[in-house]
Short mmCIF file of C-alpha atoms and ligand atoms in Angstrom, two decimals:
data_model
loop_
_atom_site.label_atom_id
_atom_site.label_comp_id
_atom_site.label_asym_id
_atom_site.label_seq_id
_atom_site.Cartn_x
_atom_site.Cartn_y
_atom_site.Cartn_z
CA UNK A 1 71.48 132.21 54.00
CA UNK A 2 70.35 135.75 52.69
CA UNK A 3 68.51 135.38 49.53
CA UNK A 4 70.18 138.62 48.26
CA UNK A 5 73.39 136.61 48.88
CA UNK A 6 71.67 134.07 46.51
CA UNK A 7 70.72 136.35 43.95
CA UNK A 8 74.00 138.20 44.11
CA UNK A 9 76.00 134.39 43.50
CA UNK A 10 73.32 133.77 40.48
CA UNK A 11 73.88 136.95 38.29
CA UNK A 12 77.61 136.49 39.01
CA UNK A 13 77.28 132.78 37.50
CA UNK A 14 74.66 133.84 34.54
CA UNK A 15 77.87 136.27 33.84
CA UNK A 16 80.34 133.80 33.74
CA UNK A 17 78.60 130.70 32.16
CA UNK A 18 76.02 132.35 30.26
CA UNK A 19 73.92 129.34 29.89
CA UNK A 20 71.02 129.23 32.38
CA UNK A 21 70.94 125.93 33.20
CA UNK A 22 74.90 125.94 33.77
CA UNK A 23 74.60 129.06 35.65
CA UNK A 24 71.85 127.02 38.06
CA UNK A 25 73.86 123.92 38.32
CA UNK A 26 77.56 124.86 38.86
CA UNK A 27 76.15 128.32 41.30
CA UNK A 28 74.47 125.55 43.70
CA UNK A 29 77.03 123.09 43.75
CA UNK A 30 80.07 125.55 44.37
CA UNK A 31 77.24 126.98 47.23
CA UNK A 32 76.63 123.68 48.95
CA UNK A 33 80.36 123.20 48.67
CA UNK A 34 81.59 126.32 50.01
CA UNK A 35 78.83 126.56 53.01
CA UNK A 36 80.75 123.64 54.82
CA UNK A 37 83.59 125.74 55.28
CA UNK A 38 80.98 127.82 58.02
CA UNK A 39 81.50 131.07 56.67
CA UNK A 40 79.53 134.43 57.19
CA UNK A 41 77.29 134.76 54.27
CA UNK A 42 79.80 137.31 52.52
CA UNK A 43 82.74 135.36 52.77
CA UNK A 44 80.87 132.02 51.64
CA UNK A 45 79.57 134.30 48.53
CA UNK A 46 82.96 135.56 47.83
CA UNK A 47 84.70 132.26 48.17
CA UNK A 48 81.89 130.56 45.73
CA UNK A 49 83.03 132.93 43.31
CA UNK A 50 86.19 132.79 43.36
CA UNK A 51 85.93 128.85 42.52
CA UNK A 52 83.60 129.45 39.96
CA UNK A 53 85.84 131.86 37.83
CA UNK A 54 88.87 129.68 38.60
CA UNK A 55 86.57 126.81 37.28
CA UNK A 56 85.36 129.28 34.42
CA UNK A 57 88.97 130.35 33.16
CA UNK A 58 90.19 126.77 33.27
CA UNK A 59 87.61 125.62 31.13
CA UNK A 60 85.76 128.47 29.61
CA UNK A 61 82.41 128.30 28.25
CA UNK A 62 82.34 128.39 23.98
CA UNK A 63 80.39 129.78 21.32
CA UNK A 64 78.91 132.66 24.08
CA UNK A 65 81.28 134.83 22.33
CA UNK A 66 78.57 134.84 19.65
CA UNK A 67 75.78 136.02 21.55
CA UNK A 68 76.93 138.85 23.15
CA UNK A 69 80.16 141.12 22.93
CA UNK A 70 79.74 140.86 26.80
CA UNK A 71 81.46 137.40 26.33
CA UNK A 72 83.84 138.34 24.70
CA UNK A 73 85.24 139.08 27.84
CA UNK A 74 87.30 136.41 29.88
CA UNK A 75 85.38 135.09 32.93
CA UNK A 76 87.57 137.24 35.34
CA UNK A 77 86.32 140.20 33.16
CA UNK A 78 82.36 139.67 32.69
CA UNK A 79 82.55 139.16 36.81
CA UNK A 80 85.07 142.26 37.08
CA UNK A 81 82.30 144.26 35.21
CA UNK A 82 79.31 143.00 36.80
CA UNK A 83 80.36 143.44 39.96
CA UNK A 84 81.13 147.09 39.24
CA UNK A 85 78.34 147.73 37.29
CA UNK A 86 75.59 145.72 38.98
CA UNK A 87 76.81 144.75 42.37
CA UNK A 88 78.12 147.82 42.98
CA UNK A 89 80.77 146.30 44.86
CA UNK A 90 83.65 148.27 45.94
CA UNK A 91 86.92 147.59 44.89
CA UNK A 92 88.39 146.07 48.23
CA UNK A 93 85.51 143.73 48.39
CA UNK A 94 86.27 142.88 44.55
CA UNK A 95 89.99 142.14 45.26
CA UNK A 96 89.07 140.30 48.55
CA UNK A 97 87.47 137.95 46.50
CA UNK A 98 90.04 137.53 43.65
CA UNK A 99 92.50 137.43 46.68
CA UNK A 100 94.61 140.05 44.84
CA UNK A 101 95.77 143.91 46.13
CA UNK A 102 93.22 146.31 46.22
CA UNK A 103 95.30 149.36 44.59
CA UNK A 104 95.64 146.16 41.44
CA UNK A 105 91.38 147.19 40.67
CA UNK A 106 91.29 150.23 39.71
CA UNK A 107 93.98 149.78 36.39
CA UNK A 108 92.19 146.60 35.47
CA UNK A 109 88.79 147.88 35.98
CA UNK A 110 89.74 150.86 33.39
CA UNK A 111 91.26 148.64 31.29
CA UNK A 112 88.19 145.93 31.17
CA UNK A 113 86.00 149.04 30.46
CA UNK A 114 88.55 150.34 27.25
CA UNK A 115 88.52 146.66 26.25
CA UNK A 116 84.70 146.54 26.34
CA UNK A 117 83.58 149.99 24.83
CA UNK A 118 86.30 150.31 22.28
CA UNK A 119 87.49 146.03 21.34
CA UNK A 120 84.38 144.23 21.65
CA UNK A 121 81.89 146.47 20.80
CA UNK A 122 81.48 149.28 18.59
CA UNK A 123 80.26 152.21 21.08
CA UNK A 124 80.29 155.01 18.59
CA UNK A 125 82.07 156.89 21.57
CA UNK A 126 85.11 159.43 21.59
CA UNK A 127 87.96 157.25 23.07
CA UNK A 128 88.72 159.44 27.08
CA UNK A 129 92.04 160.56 26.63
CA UNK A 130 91.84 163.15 29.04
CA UNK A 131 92.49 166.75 28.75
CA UNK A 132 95.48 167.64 25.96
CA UNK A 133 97.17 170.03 28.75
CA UNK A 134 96.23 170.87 32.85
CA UNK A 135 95.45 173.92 34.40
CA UNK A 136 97.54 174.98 37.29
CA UNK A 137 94.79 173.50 39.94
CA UNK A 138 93.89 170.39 37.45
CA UNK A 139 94.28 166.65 39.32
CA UNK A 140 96.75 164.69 36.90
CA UNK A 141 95.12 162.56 34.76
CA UNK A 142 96.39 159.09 34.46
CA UNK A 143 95.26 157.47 31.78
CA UNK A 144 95.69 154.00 33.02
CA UNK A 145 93.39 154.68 36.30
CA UNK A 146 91.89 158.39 35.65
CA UNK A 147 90.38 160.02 38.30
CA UNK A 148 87.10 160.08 36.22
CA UNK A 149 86.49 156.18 37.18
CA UNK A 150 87.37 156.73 41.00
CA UNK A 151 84.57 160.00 41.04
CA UNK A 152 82.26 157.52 38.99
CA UNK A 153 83.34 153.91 41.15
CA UNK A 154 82.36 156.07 43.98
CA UNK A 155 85.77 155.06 45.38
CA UNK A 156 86.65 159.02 46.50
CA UNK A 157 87.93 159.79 50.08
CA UNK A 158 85.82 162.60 51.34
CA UNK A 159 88.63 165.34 50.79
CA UNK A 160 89.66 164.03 47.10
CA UNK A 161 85.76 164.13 46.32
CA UNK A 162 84.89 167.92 47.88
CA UNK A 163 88.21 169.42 45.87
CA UNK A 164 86.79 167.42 42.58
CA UNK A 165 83.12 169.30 42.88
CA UNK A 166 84.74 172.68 43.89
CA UNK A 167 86.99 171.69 41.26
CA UNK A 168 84.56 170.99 38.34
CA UNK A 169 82.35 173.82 38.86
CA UNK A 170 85.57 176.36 37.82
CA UNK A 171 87.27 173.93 35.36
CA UNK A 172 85.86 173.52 31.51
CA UNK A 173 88.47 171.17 30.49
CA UNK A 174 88.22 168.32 33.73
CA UNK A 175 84.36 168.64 33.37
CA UNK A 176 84.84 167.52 29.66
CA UNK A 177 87.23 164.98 30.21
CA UNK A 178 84.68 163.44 32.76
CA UNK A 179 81.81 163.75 30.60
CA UNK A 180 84.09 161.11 28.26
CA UNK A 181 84.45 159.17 31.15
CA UNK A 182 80.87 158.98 31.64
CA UNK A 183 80.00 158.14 28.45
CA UNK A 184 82.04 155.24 28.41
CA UNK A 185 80.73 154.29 31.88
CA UNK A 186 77.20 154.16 31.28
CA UNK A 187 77.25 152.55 28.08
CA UNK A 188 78.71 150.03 29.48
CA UNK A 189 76.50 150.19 32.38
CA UNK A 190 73.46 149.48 29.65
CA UNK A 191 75.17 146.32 28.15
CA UNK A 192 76.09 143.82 30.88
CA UNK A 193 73.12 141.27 29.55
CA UNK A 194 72.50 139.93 33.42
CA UNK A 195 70.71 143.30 33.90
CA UNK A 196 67.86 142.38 31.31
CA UNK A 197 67.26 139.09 32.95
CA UNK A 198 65.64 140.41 36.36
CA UNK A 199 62.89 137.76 36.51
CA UNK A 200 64.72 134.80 35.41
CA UNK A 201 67.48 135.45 37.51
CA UNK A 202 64.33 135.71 40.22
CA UNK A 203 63.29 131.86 39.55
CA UNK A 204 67.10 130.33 39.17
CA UNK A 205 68.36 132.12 42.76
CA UNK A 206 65.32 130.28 43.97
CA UNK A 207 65.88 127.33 42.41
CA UNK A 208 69.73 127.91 43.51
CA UNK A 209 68.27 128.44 47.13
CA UNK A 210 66.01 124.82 46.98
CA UNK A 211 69.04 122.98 46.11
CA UNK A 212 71.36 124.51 48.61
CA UNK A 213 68.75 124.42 51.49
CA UNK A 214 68.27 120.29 50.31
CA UNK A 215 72.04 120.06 50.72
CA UNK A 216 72.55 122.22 53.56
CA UNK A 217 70.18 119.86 55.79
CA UNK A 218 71.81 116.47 54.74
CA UNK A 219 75.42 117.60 55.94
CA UNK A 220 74.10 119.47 59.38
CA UNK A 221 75.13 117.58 62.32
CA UNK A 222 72.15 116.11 64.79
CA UNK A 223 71.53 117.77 67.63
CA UNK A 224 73.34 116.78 70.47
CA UNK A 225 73.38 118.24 74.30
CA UNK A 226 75.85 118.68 76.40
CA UNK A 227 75.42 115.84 78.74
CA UNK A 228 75.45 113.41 75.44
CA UNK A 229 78.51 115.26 73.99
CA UNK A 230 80.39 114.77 77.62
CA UNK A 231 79.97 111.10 77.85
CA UNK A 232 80.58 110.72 73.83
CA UNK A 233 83.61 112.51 75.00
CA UNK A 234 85.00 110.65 78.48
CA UNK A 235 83.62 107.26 76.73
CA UNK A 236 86.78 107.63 74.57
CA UNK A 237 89.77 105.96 75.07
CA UNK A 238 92.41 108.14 74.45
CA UNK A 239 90.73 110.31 76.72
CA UNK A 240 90.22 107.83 79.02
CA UNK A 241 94.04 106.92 79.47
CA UNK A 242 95.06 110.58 79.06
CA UNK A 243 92.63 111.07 82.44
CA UNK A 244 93.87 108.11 84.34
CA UNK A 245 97.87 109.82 83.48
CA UNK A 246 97.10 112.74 84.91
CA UNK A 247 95.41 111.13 87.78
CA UNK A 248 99.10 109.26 88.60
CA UNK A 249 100.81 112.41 88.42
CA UNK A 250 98.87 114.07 90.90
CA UNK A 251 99.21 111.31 93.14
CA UNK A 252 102.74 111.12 92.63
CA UNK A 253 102.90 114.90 93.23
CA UNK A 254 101.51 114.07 97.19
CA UNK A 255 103.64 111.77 97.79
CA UNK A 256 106.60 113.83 97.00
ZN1 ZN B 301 90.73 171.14 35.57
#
């Protein structure tokens, strides 16, 4: 297994359980668990998170509330947030995991962020309403999933993204309402706590890694080759009668 696979599943389960020791623990188990379903490394990281927030929102970790505003959050939040903001995962991949719709994201991302910036912590920023009324070539401005996050998710299609920068150079009033954006964006960028742990999140995906790897070669299969597996196989007897059937029918086809 990748190690950045490793790493990825450990900051994703400092996020949720806060405690290191919990993070280590419950991130190796669900990995040892979910690697004997044989996935591709992706799929066996998104399917170990996905049991750890399920395990995370039915029994969610107390008193973390008090060392961070960051858990404040639920557990389907903090990961939400770090997977935006440190991940950088797109928001298919994000709703792949949750096993949700994709187009569900983008509202709850903006909504997480809101939460964050203006509930949990005091941000000292100017709340993004967007701009008070649009030019005749402005996009529209939702205010549930603004167009601000998308340009600053990096979730544009090429054509949306080109009539944005043509767009932005002309317009006062959508380059202010992005700068708000922004703000919000990057603040919250600077405040997901997993991003100040870089070298203890180093030493627990390696410890993560030891653990799986010790697990990993207790539940592999031995060796066998084909000759062996071919006479485990005839040696059966279920095969063995199944054979001898067939061998009656084809005589009983000559004869006809
Ligand atoms: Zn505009």
């Amino acid at each position: 297994m990748d190690q950045e696979v490793i790493k990825s599943l450990t900051r994703i389960s400092r996020s949720l359980w806060g405690d290191l020791e919990k993070s280590v623990a419950i991130g190796a188990d669900t990995l040892t668990t979910v690697c004997l379903l044989r996935l591709s490394d992706e799929r066996t990281l998104e399917r170990a998170i996905k049991v750890m927030i399920e395990r995370a929102e039915r029994n969610p970790p107390r008193l973390l509330a008090l060392q961070h505003p960051f858990f404040r959050l639920a557990p389907v939040e903090r990961f939400l947030m770090t997977a935006l903001h440190v991940e950088k995962w797109d928001y298919s991949r994000i709703a792949r995991t949750l096993g949700v719709e994709t187009q569900l994201i983008e509202p709850w991302a903006w909504a997480t962020r809101i939460k964050y910036a203006f509930q949990e912590m005091d941000a000292g920023l100017d709340y993004p309403h967007g701009p008070a009324s649009l030019g005749a070539s402005c996009p529209a401005y939702d205010p549930g999933q603004p167009w601000t996050q998308r340009l600053l998710d990096d979730e544009l299609g090429k054509q949306e993204r080109v009539f944005l920068q043509n767009h932005l150079h002309a317009c006062e009033k959508c380059r202010k309402t992005l700068d708000l954006s922004r703000r919000v964006f990057f603040k919250i960028e600077g405040v997901i706590p997993v991003k100040d742990f870089q070298t203890e999140i180093e030493v627990a995906s390696e410890r993560i890694y030891r653990i799986w790897k010790s697990g990993e070669s207790a539940f592999r299969p031995v060796k066998t080759t084909l000759k062996e597996s071919l006479v485990v196989f005839f040696n059966q007897t279920s095969v063995q009668i199944i054979l001898f059937g067939a061998l009656i029918l084809l005589m009983v086809q000559r004869v006809k």
